Coordinates of C-alpha atoms and ligand atoms in Angstrom, one line a residue:
X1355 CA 167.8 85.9 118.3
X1356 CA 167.8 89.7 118.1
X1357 CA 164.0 91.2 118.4
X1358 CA 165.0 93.2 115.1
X1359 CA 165.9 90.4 112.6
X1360 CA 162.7 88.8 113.5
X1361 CA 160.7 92.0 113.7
X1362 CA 162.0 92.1 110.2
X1363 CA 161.4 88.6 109.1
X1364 CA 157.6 88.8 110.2
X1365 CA 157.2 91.9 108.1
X1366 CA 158.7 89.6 105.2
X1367 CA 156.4 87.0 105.7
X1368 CA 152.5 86.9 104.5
X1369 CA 149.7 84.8 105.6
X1370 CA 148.9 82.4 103.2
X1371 CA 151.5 83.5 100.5
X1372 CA 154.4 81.4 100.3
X1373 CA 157.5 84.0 100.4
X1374 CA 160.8 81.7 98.4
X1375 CA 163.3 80.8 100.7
X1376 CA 166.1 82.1 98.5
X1377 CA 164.1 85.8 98.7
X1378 CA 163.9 85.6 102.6
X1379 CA 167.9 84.7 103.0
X1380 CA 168.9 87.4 100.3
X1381 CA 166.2 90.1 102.1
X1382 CA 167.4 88.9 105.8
X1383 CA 171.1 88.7 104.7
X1384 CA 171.4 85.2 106.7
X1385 CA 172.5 81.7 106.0
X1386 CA 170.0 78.3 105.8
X1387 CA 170.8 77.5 108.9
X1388 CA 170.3 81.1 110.9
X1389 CA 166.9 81.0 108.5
X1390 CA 166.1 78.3 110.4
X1391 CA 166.9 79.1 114.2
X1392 CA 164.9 82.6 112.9
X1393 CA 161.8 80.7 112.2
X1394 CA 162.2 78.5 115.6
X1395 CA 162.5 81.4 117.8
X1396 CA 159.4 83.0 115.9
X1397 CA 157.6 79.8 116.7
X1398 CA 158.4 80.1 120.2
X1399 CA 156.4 83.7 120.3
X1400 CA 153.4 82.0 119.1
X1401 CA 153.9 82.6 114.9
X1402 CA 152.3 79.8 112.9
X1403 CA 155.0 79.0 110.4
X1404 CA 154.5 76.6 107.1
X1405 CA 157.8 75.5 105.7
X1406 CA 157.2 73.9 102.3
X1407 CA 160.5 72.9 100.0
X1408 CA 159.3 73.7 97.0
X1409 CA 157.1 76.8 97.8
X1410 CA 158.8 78.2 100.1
X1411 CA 157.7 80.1 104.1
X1412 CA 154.0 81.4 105.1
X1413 CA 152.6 82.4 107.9
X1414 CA 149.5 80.4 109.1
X1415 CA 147.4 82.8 110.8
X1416 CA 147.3 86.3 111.7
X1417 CA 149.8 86.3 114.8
X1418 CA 148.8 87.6 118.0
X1419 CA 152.6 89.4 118.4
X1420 CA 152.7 93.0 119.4
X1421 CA 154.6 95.8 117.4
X1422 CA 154.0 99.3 117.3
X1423 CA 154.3 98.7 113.2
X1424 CA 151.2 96.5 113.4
X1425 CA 149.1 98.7 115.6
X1426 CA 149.6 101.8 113.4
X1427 CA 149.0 99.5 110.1
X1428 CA 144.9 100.7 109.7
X1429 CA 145.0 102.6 113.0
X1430 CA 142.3 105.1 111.8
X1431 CA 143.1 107.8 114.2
X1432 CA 145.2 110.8 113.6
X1433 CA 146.5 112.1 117.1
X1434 CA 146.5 108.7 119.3
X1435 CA 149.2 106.7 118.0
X1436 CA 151.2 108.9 115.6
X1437 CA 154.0 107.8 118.2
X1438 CA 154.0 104.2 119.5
X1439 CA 156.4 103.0 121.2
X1440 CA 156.8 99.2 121.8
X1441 CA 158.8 97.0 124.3
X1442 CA 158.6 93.5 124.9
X1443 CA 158.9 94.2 129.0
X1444 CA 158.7 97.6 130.6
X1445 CA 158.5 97.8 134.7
X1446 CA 155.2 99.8 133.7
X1447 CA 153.8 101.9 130.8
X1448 CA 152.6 104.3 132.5
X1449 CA 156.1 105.3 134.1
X1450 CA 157.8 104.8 130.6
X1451 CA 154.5 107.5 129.3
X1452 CA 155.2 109.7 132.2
X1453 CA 159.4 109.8 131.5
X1454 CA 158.5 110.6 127.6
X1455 CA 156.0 113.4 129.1
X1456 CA 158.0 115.0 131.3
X1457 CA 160.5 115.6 128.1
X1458 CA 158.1 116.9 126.3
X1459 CA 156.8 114.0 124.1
X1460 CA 154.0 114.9 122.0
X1461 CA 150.4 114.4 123.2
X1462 CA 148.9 110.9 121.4
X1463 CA 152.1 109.0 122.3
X1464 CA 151.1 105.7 123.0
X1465 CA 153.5 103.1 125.1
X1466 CA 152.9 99.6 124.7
X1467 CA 154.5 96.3 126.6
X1468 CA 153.9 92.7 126.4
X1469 CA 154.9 92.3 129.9
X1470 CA 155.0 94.4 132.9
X1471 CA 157.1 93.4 135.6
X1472 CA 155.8 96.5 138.3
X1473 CA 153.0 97.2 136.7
X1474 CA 149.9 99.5 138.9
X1475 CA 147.4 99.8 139.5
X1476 CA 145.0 102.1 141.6
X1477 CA 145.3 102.7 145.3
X1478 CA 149.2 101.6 145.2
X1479 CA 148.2 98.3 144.2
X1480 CA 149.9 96.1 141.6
X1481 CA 148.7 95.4 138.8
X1482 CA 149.3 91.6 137.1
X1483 CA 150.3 92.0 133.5
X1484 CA 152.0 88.2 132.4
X1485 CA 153.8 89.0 128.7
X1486 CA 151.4 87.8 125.8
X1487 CA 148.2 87.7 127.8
X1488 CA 146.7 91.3 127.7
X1489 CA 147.1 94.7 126.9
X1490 CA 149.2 96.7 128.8
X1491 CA 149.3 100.1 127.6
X1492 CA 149.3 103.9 128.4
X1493 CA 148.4 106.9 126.3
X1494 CA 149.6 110.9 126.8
X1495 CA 147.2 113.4 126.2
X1496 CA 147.6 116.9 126.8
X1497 CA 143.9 117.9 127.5
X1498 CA 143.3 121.8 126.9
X1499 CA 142.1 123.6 130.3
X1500 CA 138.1 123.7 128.9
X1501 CA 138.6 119.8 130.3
X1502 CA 139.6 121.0 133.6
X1503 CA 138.7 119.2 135.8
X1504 CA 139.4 116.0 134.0
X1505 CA 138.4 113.2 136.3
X1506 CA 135.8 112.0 133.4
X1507 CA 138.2 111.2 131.2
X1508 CA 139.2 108.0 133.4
X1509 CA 134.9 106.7 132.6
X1510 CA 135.1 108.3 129.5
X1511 CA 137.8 105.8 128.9
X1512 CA 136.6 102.8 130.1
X1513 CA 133.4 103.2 127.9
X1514 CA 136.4 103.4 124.9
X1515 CA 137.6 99.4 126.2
X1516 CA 134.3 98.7 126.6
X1517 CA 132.4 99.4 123.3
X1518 CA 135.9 98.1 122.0
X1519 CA 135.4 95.0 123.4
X1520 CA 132.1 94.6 122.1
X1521 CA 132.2 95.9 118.8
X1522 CA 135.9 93.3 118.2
X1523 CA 135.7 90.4 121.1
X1524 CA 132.1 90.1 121.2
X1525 CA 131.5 90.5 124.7
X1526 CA 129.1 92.0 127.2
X1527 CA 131.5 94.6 128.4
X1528 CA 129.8 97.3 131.3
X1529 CA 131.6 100.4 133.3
X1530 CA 131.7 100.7 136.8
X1531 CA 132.6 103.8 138.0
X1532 CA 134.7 105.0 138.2
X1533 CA 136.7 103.4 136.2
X1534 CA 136.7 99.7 135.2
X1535 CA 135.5 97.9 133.2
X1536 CA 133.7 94.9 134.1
X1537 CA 131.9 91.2 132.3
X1538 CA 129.4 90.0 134.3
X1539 CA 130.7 91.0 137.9
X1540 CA 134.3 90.3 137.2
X1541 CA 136.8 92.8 136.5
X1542 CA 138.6 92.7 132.7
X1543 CA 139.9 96.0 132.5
X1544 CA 141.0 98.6 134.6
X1545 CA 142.4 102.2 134.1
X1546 CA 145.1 104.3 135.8
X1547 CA 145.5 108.0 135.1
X1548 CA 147.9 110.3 136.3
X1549 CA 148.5 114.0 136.2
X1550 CA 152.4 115.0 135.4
X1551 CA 154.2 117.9 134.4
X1552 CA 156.9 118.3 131.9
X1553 CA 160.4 120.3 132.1
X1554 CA 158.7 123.1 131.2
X1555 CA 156.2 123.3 134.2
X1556 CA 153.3 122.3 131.2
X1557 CA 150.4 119.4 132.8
X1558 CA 150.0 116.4 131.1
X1559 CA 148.0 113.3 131.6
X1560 CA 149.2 109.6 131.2
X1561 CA 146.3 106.9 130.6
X1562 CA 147.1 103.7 131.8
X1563 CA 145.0 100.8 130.0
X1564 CA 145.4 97.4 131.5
X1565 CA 143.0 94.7 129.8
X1566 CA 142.9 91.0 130.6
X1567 CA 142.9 89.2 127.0
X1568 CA 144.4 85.7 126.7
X1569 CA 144.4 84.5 131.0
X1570 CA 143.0 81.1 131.1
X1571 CA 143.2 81.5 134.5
X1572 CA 143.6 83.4 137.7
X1573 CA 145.0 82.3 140.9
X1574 CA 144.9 83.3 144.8
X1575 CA 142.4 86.2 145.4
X1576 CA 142.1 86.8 141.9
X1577 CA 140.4 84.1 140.9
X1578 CA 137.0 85.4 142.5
X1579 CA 137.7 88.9 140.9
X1580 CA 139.0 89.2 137.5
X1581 CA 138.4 87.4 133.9
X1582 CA 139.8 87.9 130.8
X1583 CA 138.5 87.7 127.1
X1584 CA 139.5 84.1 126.5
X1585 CA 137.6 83.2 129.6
X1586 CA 134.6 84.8 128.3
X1587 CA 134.7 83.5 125.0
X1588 CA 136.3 80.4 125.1
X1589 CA 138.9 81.4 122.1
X1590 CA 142.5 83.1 122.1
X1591 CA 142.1 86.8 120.7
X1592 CA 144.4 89.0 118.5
X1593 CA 145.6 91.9 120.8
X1594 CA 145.9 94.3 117.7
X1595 CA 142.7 95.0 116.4
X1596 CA 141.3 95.6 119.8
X1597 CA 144.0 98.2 120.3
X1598 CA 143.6 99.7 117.7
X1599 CA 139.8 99.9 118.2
X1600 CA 140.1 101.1 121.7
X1601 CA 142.4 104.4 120.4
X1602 CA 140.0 105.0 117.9
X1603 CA 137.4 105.1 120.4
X1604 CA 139.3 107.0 122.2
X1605 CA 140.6 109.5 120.2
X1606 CA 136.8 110.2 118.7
X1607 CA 135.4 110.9 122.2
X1608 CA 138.4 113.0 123.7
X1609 CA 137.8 114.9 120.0
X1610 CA 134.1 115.4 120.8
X1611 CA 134.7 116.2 124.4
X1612 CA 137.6 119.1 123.6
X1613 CA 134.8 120.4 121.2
X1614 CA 131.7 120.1 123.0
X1615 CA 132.4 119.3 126.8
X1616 CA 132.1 116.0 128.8
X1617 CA 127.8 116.3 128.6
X1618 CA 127.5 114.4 125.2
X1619 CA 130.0 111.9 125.6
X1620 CA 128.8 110.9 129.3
X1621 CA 125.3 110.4 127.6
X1622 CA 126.8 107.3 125.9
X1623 CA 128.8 106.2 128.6
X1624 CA 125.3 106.1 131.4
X1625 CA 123.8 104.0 128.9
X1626 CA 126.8 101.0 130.0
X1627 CA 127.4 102.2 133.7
X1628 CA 126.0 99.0 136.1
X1629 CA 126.2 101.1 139.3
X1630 CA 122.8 103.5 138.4
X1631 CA 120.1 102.3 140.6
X1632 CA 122.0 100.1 142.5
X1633 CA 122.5 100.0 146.7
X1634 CA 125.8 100.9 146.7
X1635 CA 129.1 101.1 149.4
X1636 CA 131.4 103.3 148.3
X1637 CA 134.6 103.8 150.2
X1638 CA 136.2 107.0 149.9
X1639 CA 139.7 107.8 151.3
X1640 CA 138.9 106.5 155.5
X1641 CA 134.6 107.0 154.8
X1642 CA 132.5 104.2 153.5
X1643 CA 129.5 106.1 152.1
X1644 CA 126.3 103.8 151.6
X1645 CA 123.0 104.7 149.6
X1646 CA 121.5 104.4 146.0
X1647 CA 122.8 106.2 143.1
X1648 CA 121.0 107.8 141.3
X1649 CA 123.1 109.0 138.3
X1650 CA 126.4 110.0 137.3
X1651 CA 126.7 113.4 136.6
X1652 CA 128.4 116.0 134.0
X1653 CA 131.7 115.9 136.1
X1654 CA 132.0 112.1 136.6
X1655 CA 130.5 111.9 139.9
X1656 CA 128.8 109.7 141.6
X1657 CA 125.6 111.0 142.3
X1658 CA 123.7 108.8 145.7
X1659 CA 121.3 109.2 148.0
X1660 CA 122.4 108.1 151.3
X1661 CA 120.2 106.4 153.9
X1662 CA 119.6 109.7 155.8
X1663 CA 117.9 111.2 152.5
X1664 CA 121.0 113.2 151.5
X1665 CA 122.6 113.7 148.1
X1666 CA 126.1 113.1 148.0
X1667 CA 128.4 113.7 144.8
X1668 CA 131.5 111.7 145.1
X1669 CA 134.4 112.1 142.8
X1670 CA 136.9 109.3 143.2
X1671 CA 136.4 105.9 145.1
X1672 CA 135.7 102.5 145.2
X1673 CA 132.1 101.3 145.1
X1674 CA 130.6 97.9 145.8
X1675 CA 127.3 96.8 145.3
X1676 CA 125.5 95.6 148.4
X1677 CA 123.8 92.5 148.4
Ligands
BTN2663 C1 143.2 99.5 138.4 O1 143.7 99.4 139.6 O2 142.1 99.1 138.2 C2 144.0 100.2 137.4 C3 144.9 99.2 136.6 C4 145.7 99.9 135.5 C5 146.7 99.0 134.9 C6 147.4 99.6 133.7 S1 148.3 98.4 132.7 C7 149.0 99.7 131.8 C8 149.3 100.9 132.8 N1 150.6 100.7 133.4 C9 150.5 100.5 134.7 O3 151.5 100.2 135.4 N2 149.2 100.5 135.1 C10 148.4 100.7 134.0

């Protein structure tokens, strides 16, 4: 069954109205029987179908199905998202972002998959991203050179998921630098930027956005690290409405920061970083730096005092609490 007849069919169907029969063959320009096998293969993507002889076909519930149609239905944003671009199974959104990029694809392009089968993450590693079970998407923004350098977007966007999963999921969402976001001290989100440049020699950035949503569970090595939102909660959530959320979020604080600079917007993000005041390893390239931070600063660093009494500002790494 073709992705576009049932794409279509969905957009027929209402939840809770009963849509005739008769109407959905003439509208779909099928027979009973293809009716039919359209409905089944719906059901198989997780749509709750009512078929009633008289009435006719609803929809049960909202579905959790991805389209690019959905997420820009009450997307209150005006830059991120005026392009979306959907695929059931990409290799990885941020490569697909990147390709659009380098040919000049407008900034606020958002890629979206329900499956990566290469997906990234940082540090070369992959990144898991099973089709129906989280968010797997990537965002160009063409930041103006006032933002240079931009390393604080990658926090900056982590505090988007973040307050996003709080303000929709319900969650206790909290950053840690520099860039994930974390429940309790396992890992739901993490975030991949790159730095490209397109045919015409013009920078861009690609934000990857992976977030662990519907996982019941996680094997191997795993299992000790990551959760999802349906572990949290105990209850499947609709992918949608937190995407669309997290692009608002987003869109609002890359706004503010263009206008204003990082300071502001970092103010809110401190207030949900774990990592202030903690004793803290922090590997960085071959060094593993130990101390306390002590704040994150302006830029997005990682502001510590060592054991020895010195400061150190570190821009990129990976930090562990220690115990
Ligand atoms: C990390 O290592 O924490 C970063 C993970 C980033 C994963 C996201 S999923 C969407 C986008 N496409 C990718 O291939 N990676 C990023």
């Amino acid at each position: 069954m073709s992705e576009g007849t049932i794409q279509k069919t969905a957009e027929l169907l209402e939840v809770g109205c009963y849509v005739s029969t008769q109407v959905l063959i003439s509208k779909i320009d099928c027979t009973e029987s293809e009716l039919k096998s359209i409905l089944e293969s719906m059901r198989g993507q997780g749509y709750e179908i009512e078929e009633n002889p008289e009435l006719g076909i609803r929809l049960l519930s909202d579905p959790d199905v991805l389209s690019g149609r959905a997420v820009k239905t009450g997307l209150q944003a005006r830059i991120l998202g005026r392009s979306i671009l959907y695929d059931s199974s990409l290799d990885s959104t941020n490569e697909k972002a990147k390709t659009l990029g380098r040919q000049g694809d407008e900034e606020g392009t958002v890629v979206i998959a329900d499956e990566q089968t290469e997906g990234r993450g940082r540090f070369g590693r992959n990144w898991f991203s099973p089709r129906g079970e989280g968010i797997w998407m990537s965002v160009i923004l063409r930041p103006p050179s006032v933002l240079e350098p931009y390393t604080p977007l990658s926090l900056v966007t982590a505090h988007c998921v973040a307050t996003a999963l709080r303000d929709v999921a319900g969650v206790r969402a909290e950053i840690k630098w520099p860039n994930d976001v974390k429940i309790g001290d396992k890992k739901v989100c993490g975030i991949l930027t790159e730095l490209d440049k397109d045919t015409a020699g013009t920078s861009f950035l690609v934000i990857g956005i992976g977030v662990n949503v519907n996982q019941t569970v996680f094997e191997g090595e795993l299992a000790s690290l990551a959760t999802s939102v349906r572990i949290e909660t105990g209850k499947a959530a609709n992918r949608t409405p937190l995407i669309r959320k997290i692009l608002e979020n987003l869109e609002r604080s890359y706004l503010k920061a263009v206008e204003e600079g990082f300071s502001e917007v970092l103010k809110d993000v401190r207030k949900l970083c774990t990592l202030v005041g903690e004793h803290v390893s922090v590997n960085v390239g071959s060094e593993t730096v130990q101390g306390y931070v002590q704040d994150i600063d302006d830029a997005g660093r990682l502001i510590m005092r060592t054991e020895d009494g010195k400061i150190r500002e570190i821009l990129a790494g990976e930090a562990n609490t220690v115990r």
